[in-house]
Coordinates of C-alpha atoms in Angstrom, one line a residue:
M1 CA -83.8 55.7 150.9
S2 CA -85.5 53.2 148.6
E3 CA -84.2 49.7 147.9
G4 CA -83.4 50.6 144.3
D5 CA -81.6 53.9 145.3
P6 CA -77.9 53.7 144.3
A7 CA -77.0 55.5 147.4
A8 CA -78.7 53.2 149.7
Y9 CA -77.0 50.3 147.9
E10 CA -73.6 51.9 148.3
A11 CA -74.4 52.4 152.1
R12 CA -74.6 48.6 152.7
P13 CA -71.7 46.7 154.1
V14 CA -68.8 45.7 151.8
P15 CA -70.4 43.5 149.2
T16 CA -69.3 40.0 148.1
V17 CA -67.5 39.6 144.8
W18 CA -70.7 38.1 143.4
R19 CA -72.6 41.3 144.3
R20 CA -69.9 43.4 142.8
L21 CA -70.1 41.5 139.6
R22 CA -73.9 41.8 139.6
T23 CA -73.7 45.6 139.8
V24 CA -71.2 46.2 136.9
A25 CA -73.9 45.1 134.4
G26 CA -76.9 45.4 136.6
A27 CA -79.9 47.7 136.0
T28 CA -79.0 50.2 138.7
R29 CA -76.3 52.4 137.2
T30 CA -73.9 54.9 138.8
P31 CA -71.1 56.8 137.1
R32 CA -68.5 54.6 138.7
R33 CA -70.3 51.4 137.4
N34 CA -70.5 52.9 134.0
R35 CA -66.8 53.6 134.0
H36 CA -65.9 50.1 135.0
L37 CA -68.0 48.5 132.4
A38 CA -66.8 51.0 129.7
N39 CA -63.2 50.2 130.5
L40 CA -63.8 46.6 129.9
L41 CA -65.7 47.2 126.7
A42 CA -63.2 49.6 125.3
F43 CA -60.4 47.0 125.7
I44 CA -62.6 44.3 124.0
A45 CA -63.6 46.7 121.2
G46 CA -59.9 47.5 120.6
A47 CA -59.1 43.7 120.4
L48 CA -62.0 42.9 118.1
N49 CA -61.2 45.8 115.8
S50 CA -57.6 44.8 115.5
V51 CA -58.4 41.2 114.9
G52 CA -60.8 42.2 112.2
F53 CA -58.2 44.4 110.4
V54 CA -55.4 41.8 110.7
A55 CA -57.6 39.0 109.6
V56 CA -59.7 40.6 106.8
S57 CA -58.3 44.2 106.4
V58 CA -61.4 45.8 107.8
Y59 CA -61.8 48.1 110.8
T60 CA -65.1 46.6 112.0
S61 CA -66.0 49.4 114.4
H62 CA -65.2 52.3 112.0
M63 CA -68.5 53.2 110.3
T64 CA -67.2 56.6 109.2
G65 CA -64.4 55.0 107.2
L66 CA -66.6 52.2 105.9
T67 CA -69.2 54.6 104.6
A68 CA -66.5 56.7 102.9
S69 CA -64.9 53.5 101.5
V70 CA -68.3 52.4 100.0
A71 CA -68.6 55.8 98.3
D72 CA -65.0 55.7 97.0
H73 CA -65.3 52.1 95.7
I74 CA -68.5 52.8 93.9
V75 CA -66.8 55.6 91.9
L76 CA -63.8 53.2 91.3
R77 CA -66.3 50.4 90.4
S78 CA -64.6 48.0 92.9
W79 CA -67.8 46.2 93.5
G80 CA -66.3 43.5 95.7
L81 CA -65.2 46.1 98.2
V82 CA -68.5 47.9 97.9
R83 CA -70.2 44.6 99.0
I84 CA -67.9 44.1 102.0
G85 CA -68.6 47.7 103.0
L86 CA -72.4 47.4 102.7
I87 CA -72.4 44.1 104.6
A88 CA -70.3 45.6 107.5
I89 CA -72.6 48.7 107.8
T90 CA -75.8 46.7 107.6
A91 CA -74.4 44.2 110.2
F92 CA -73.5 47.1 112.5
V93 CA -77.0 48.7 112.2
V94 CA -78.7 45.3 112.8
G95 CA -76.6 44.8 115.8
A96 CA -77.6 48.2 117.4
M97 CA -81.3 47.3 116.4
T98 CA -81.0 44.0 118.2
C99 CA -79.6 45.7 121.3
A100 CA -82.6 48.1 121.2
V101 CA -85.1 45.3 121.0
L102 CA -83.5 43.2 123.8
F103 CA -83.0 46.3 126.1
N104 CA -86.6 47.5 125.7
W105 CA -88.0 44.0 126.2
G106 CA -86.1 43.7 129.4
R107 CA -86.9 47.3 130.6
R108 CA -90.6 46.9 130.1
R109 CA -90.5 43.9 132.3
H110 CA -88.3 45.6 134.9
H111 CA -85.6 42.9 134.5
E112 CA -82.3 43.3 136.4
A113 CA -80.6 42.0 133.2
R114 CA -81.9 44.6 130.8
Y115 CA -78.4 45.6 129.9
A116 CA -76.7 42.3 130.7
T117 CA -78.8 40.3 128.2
V118 CA -77.2 42.3 125.4
L119 CA -73.7 41.8 126.9
V120 CA -74.2 38.1 127.3
L121 CA -75.3 37.8 123.6
E122 CA -72.1 39.8 122.7
A123 CA -70.1 37.4 124.9
L124 CA -71.4 34.3 123.4
L125 CA -71.0 35.6 119.9
I126 CA -67.3 36.5 120.6
L127 CA -66.9 33.1 122.3
A128 CA -68.3 31.1 119.4
F129 CA -66.5 33.2 116.8
G130 CA -63.1 32.8 118.6
A131 CA -63.5 29.1 118.9
L132 CA -65.0 28.3 115.4
A133 CA -63.7 31.0 113.0
D134 CA -60.6 29.1 112.1
Q135 CA -62.7 26.0 111.2
L136 CA -64.6 27.8 108.5
T137 CA -63.2 27.0 105.1
W138 CA -65.8 28.6 102.8
R139 CA -64.1 30.7 100.2
H140 CA -66.2 33.8 101.2
R141 CA -65.5 33.4 104.9
D142 CA -64.3 36.9 105.0
L143 CA -67.8 38.2 104.5
V144 CA -68.9 36.1 107.5
F145 CA -66.2 37.4 109.6
V146 CA -66.9 41.0 108.7
A147 CA -70.7 40.5 109.5
V148 CA -70.2 38.8 112.8
L149 CA -67.7 41.4 114.1
C150 CA -69.6 44.4 112.9
F151 CA -72.8 43.0 114.4
T152 CA -71.1 42.6 117.7
M153 CA -69.6 46.1 117.5
G154 CA -73.2 47.4 116.8
L155 CA -74.4 45.6 119.9
Q156 CA -71.7 47.0 122.1
N157 CA -71.8 50.5 121.0
A158 CA -75.6 50.6 121.3
I159 CA -75.6 49.1 124.9
I160 CA -72.9 51.5 126.2
T161 CA -74.9 54.4 124.6
K162 CA -77.9 53.3 126.5
I163 CA -76.1 52.8 129.8
S164 CA -74.3 56.1 129.7
A165 CA -77.1 58.2 128.1
A166 CA -74.9 58.7 125.0
Q167 CA -72.0 60.2 127.1
I168 CA -69.6 57.1 126.5
R169 CA -68.6 55.3 123.3
T170 CA -66.3 52.3 123.4
T171 CA -66.0 51.1 119.8
H172 CA -64.5 54.1 118.2
V173 CA -62.3 56.9 119.6
T174 CA -63.0 60.0 117.2
G175 CA -65.5 61.5 119.6
M176 CA -63.4 60.7 122.7
V177 CA -60.3 62.3 121.2
T178 CA -62.3 65.3 120.2
D179 CA -63.5 65.7 123.8
I180 CA -60.0 65.2 125.1
G181 CA -58.8 68.0 122.9
I182 CA -61.7 70.3 124.2
E183 CA -60.9 69.6 127.8
L184 CA -57.2 70.2 127.2
G185 CA -58.1 73.6 125.5
K186 CA -60.0 74.4 128.6
L187 CA -57.1 73.5 130.8
A188 CA -54.6 75.6 128.7
Y189 CA -56.9 78.7 128.5
R190 CA -56.0 81.7 130.5
S191 CA -58.6 84.4 130.5
R192 CA -57.2 88.0 130.5
L193 CA -60.7 89.7 130.9
A194 CA -61.4 90.9 134.4
G195 CA -64.6 90.0 135.9
Q196 CA -65.3 87.0 133.6
P197 CA -65.9 83.5 135.1
P198 CA -62.9 81.2 134.7
V199 CA -62.8 78.5 132.0
T200 CA -62.3 75.1 133.9
A201 CA -61.6 71.8 132.5
D202 CA -63.5 68.8 133.6
L203 CA -60.5 66.8 134.9
P204 CA -62.4 63.6 135.9
K205 CA -64.0 63.4 132.3
L206 CA -60.5 64.0 130.8
G207 CA -59.1 61.2 132.9
M208 CA -61.9 58.9 132.0
L209 CA -61.7 59.5 128.3
A210 CA -58.0 59.2 128.2
G211 CA -58.3 55.9 130.0
L212 CA -60.8 54.6 127.5
V213 CA -58.7 55.6 124.6
A214 CA -55.6 54.0 126.2
L215 CA -57.6 50.8 126.8
F216 CA -58.9 50.7 123.2
F217 CA -55.2 51.1 122.1
V218 CA -53.9 48.4 124.5
G219 CA -56.7 46.1 123.4
G220 CA -55.8 46.7 119.8
I221 CA -52.2 45.7 120.4
A222 CA -53.4 42.6 122.4
G223 CA -55.8 41.5 119.6
A224 CA -53.3 42.0 116.8
A225 CA -50.5 40.3 118.6
G226 CA -52.7 37.6 119.9
Y227 CA -54.2 36.9 116.4
L228 CA -50.8 36.7 114.8
A229 CA -49.7 34.1 117.6
M230 CA -52.8 32.0 117.9
G231 CA -55.4 33.1 115.4
F232 CA -59.1 33.7 116.3
P233 CA -58.9 31.8 119.7
V234 CA -57.3 34.9 121.1
L235 CA -60.9 36.2 121.5
V236 CA -62.0 33.4 123.8
A237 CA -60.4 34.9 126.9
P238 CA -62.0 38.4 126.7
A239 CA -65.4 36.7 125.7
L240 CA -65.2 34.6 128.9
V241 CA -64.5 37.7 131.0
L242 CA -67.4 39.6 129.5
L243 CA -69.6 36.6 130.2
V244 CA -68.6 36.3 133.9
V245 CA -69.4 40.1 134.3
A246 CA -72.7 40.0 132.4
A247 CA -74.1 36.7 133.8
P248 CA -75.0 37.7 137.5
P249 CA -78.0 39.9 136.5
L250 CA -79.4 37.1 134.4
V251 CA -79.0 34.7 137.5
A252 CA -80.7 37.3 139.6
D253 CA -83.7 37.5 137.3
A254 CA -83.9 33.7 137.2
R255 CA -84.0 33.5 140.9
S256 CA -86.7 36.2 141.1
A257 CA -88.8 34.4 138.6
S258 CA -88.4 31.2 140.4
A259 CA -89.4 32.9 143.8
R260 CA -92.5 34.3 142.2
R261 CA -93.5 31.0 140.8
E262 CA -93.0 29.4 144.2
A263 CA -95.1 32.2 145.9
R264 CA -97.9 31.6 143.3
D265 CA -97.8 27.9 143.9
A266 CA -97.9 28.4 147.7
A267 CA -100.8 30.8 147.3
S268 CA -102.8 28.3 145.2

């Protein structure tokens, strides 16, 4: 087995906590690591979405609703709401674009932190937002809040899409609830035609999707309740958790770069 083979990695002795953290957001992916990261991101997305709604009455991950809202408010000539919707959609798209740029930059250079770089950026944005948003007194601060939260949601949705090959989403639940319904339909189906292969539900997929929806829901409760209790600083704790998870691959890349420099210096 090669050094980068996930099976070879899993066959090693029980890893340290640092190695476990490194693998959650590292370049080598497995379904298990994807699930672990998706669980964390679903909770954070639920919290951010609820904080955005309680604070500025906008679901910052709901691009379908925002697009429909822009169309409706154009007809109603509610130009202020049209502006908010357009800012939200634009910020989400720019967040996804930023993810693609950072990811491809790291992938071309074979960085261990090709995914983690995006997550670190997200963590730092959430951390700064949670710590500083209450200090902003500009009368149009709602527009800043919407832009930052939607940009962050665009980053997160794009990176989990990259990590899972478009099989997992964490910032919205429409697709996940649809897939849950499909799997439940398969589970309930009883074929009465002889000689036909059975219809079987994918129970691991059903469990994963149900877990992600539940974590998004719990994150929403925690975000809304926390915001009402303490304001935007409620976001500091999840930002720190995400930063701890995302930082190890960056450290690994920094050490690799340092080792290469030392090798070049020794050779010269």
